[in-house]
PDB file of C-alpha atoms in Angstrom:
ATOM      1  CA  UNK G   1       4.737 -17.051  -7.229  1.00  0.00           C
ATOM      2  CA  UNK G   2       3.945 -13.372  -7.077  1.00  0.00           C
ATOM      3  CA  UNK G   3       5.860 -10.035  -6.105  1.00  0.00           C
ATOM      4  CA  UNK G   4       5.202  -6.791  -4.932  1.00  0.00           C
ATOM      5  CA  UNK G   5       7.344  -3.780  -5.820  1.00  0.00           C
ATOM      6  CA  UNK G   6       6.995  -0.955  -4.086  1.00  0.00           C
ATOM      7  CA  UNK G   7       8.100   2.618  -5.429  1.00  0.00           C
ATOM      8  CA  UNK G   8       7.808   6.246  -4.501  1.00  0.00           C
ATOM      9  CA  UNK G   9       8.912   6.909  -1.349  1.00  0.00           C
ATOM     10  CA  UNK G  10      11.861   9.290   0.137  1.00  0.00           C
ATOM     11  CA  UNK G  11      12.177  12.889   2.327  1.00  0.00           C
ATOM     12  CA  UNK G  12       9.744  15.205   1.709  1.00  0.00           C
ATOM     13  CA  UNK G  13       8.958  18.223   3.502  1.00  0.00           C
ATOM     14  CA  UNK G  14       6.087  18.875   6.247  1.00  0.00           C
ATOM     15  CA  UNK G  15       3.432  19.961   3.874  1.00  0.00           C
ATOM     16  CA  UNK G  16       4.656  18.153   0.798  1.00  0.00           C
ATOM     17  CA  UNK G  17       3.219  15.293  -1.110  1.00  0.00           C
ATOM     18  CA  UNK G  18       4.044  12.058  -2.278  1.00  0.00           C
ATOM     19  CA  UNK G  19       2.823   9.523  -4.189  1.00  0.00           C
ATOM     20  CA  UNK G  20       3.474   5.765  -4.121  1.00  0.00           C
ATOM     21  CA  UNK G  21       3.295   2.816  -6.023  1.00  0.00           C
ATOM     22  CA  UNK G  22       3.162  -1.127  -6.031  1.00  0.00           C
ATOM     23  CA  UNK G  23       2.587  -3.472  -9.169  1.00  0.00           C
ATOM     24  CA  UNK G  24       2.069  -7.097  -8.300  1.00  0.00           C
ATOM     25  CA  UNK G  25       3.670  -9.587 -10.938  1.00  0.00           C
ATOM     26  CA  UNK G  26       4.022 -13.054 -10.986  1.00  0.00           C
ATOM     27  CA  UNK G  27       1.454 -15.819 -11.547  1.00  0.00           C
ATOM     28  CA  UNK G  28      -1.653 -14.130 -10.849  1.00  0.00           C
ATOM     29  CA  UNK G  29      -5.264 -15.136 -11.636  1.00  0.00           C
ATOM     30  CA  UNK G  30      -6.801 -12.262  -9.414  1.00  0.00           C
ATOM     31  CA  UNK G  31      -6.286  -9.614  -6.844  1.00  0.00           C
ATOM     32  CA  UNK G  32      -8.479  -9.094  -4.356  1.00  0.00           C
ATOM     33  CA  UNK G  33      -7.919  -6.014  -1.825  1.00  0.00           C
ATOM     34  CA  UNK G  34      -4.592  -4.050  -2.093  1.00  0.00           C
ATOM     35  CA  UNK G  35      -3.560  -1.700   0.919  1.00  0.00           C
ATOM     36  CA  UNK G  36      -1.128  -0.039   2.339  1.00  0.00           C
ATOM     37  CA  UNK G  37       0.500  -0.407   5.742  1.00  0.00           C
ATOM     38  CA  UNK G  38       3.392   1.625   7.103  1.00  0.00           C
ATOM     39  CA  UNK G  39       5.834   1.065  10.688  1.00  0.00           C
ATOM     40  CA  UNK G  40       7.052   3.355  11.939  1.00  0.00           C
ATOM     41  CA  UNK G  41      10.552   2.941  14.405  1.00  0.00           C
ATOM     42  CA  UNK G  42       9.320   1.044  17.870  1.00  0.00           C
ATOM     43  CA  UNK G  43       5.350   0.677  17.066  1.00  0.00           C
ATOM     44  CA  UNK G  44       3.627  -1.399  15.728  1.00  0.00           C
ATOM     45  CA  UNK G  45       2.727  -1.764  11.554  1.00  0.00           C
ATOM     46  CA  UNK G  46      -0.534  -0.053  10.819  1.00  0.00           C
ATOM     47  CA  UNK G  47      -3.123   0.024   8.063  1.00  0.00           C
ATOM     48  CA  UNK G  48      -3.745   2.682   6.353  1.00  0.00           C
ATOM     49  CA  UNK G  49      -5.714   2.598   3.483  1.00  0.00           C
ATOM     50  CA  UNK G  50      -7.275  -0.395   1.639  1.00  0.00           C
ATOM     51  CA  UNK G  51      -9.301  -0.607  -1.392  1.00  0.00           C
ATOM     52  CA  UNK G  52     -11.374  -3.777  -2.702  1.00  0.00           C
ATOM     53  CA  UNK G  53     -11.740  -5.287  -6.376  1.00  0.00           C
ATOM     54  CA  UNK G  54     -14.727  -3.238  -6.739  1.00  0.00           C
ATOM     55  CA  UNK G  55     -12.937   0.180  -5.851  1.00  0.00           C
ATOM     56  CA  UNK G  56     -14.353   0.512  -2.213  1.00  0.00           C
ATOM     57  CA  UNK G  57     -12.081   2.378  -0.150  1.00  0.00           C
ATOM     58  CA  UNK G  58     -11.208   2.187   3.512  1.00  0.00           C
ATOM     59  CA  UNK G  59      -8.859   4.949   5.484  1.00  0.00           C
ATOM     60  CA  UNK G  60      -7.119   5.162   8.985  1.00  0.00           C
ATOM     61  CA  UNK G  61      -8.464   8.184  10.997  1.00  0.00           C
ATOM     62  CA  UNK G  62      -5.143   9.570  11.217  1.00  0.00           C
ATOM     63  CA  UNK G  63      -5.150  10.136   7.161  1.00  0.00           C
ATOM     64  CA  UNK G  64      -8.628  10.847   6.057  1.00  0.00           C
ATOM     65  CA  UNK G  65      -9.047  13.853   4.044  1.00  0.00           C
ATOM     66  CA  UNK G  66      -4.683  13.521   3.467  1.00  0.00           C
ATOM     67  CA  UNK G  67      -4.264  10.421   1.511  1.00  0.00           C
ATOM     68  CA  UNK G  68      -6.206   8.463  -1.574  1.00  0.00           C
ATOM     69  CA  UNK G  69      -5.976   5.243  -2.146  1.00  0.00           C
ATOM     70  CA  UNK G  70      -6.684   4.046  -6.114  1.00  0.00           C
ATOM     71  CA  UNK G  71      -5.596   1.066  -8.080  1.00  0.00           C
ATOM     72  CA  UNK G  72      -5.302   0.198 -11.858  1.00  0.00           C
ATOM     73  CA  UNK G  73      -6.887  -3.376 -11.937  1.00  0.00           C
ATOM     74  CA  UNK G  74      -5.072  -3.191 -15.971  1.00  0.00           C
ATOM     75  CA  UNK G  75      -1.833  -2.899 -14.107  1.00  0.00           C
ATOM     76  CA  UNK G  76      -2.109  -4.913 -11.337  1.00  0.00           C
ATOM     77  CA  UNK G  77      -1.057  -1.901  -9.453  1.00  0.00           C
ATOM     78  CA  UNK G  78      -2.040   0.198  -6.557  1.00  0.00           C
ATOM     79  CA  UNK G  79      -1.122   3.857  -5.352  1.00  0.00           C
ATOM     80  CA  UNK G  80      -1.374   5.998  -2.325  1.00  0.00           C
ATOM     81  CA  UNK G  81      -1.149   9.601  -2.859  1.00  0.00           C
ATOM     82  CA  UNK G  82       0.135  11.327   0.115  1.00  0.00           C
ATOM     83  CA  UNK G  83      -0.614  15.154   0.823  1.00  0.00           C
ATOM     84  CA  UNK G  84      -0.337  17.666   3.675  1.00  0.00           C
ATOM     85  CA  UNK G  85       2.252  15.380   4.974  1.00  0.00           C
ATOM     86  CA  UNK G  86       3.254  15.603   8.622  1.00  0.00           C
ATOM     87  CA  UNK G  87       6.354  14.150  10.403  1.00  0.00           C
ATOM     88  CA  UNK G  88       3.877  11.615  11.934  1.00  0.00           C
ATOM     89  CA  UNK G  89       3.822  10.038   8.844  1.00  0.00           C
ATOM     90  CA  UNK G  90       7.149   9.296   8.741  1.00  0.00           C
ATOM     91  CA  UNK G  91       7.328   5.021   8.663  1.00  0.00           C
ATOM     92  CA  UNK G  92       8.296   2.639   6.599  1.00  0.00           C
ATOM     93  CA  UNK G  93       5.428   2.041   4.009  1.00  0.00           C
ATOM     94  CA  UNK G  94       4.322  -1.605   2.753  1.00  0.00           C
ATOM     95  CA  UNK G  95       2.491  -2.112  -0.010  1.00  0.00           C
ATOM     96  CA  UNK G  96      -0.504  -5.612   0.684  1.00  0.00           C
ATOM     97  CA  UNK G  97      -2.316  -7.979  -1.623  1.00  0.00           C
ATOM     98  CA  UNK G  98      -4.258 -10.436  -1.169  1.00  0.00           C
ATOM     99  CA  UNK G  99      -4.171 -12.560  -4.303  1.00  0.00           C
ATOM    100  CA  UNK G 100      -5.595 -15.916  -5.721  1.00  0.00           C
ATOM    101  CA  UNK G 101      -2.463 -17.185  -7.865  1.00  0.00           C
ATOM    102  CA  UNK G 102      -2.053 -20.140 -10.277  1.00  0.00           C
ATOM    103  CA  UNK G 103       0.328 -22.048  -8.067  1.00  0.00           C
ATOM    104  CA  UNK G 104      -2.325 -22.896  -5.414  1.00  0.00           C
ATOM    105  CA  UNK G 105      -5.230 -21.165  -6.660  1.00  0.00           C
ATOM    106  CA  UNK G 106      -5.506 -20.188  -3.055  1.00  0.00           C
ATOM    107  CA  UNK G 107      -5.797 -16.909  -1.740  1.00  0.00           C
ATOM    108  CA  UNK G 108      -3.346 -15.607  -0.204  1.00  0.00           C
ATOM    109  CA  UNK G 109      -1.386 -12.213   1.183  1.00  0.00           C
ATOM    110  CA  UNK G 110       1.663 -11.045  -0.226  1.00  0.00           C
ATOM    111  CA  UNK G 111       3.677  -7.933   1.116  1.00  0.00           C
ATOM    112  CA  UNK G 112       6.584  -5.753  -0.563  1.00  0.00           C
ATOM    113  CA  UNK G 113       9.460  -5.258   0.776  1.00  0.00           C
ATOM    114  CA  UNK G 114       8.823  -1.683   2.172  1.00  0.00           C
ATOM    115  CA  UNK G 115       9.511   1.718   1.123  1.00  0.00           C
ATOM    116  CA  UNK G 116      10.703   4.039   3.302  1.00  0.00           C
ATOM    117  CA  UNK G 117       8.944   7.831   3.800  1.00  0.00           C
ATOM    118  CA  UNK G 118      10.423  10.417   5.846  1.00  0.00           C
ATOM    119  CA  UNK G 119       8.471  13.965   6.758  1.00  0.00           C
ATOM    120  CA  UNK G 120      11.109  16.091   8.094  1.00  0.00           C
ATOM    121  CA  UNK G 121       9.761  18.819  10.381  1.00  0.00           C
TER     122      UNK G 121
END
């Protein structure tokens, strides 16, 4: 099957920056669009930035101009760089896939397990 491992997250200052990570492993034969989507506590889970095979790139309103999306296709592995963070951005962030794999050759999404950023004030 495959996995997705999130990494990166933690308390950061309004202002600060962080950067985050997620390799996919397991049986893959190709990943289509990666993204990121956080929750924050009592709303609803979000997207917030996605980025296709071909390096396309798609961002919420809310984090245009603040966050960049980029993925190493070597790596299987796909970052979000977070700057001029604000406590709004506090959630929990989780890393999305959608990947053709060699157990069904069907594709299919896949999610990490979440990793949790907090913007303190």
């Amino acid at each position: 099957q495959v996995q997705l491992v999130e990494s990166g997250g933690g308390l950061v200052q309004a202002g600060g920056s962080l950067r985050l990570s997620c390799r996919a492993s397991g049986s893959i034969i190709r990943i289509n669009t990666m993204g990121w989507y956080r929750q924050a506590p009592g709303k609803q889970r979000e997207l917030v930035a996605f980025i296709t095979s071909g390096q396309s790139t798609n961002y919420a309103d809310s984090v245009k101009g603040r966050f960049t999306i980029s993925r190493d296709n070597a790596k299987n592995t796909v970052y979000l760089q977070m700057n001029s963070l604000k406590p709004e951005d506090t959630a929990v962030y989780y890393c999305n896939a959608d990947v053709v794999s060699s157990h069904d050759y069907t594709s299919r999404d896949y999610w990490g397990q979440g990793t949790q950023v907090t913007v303190s004030s």
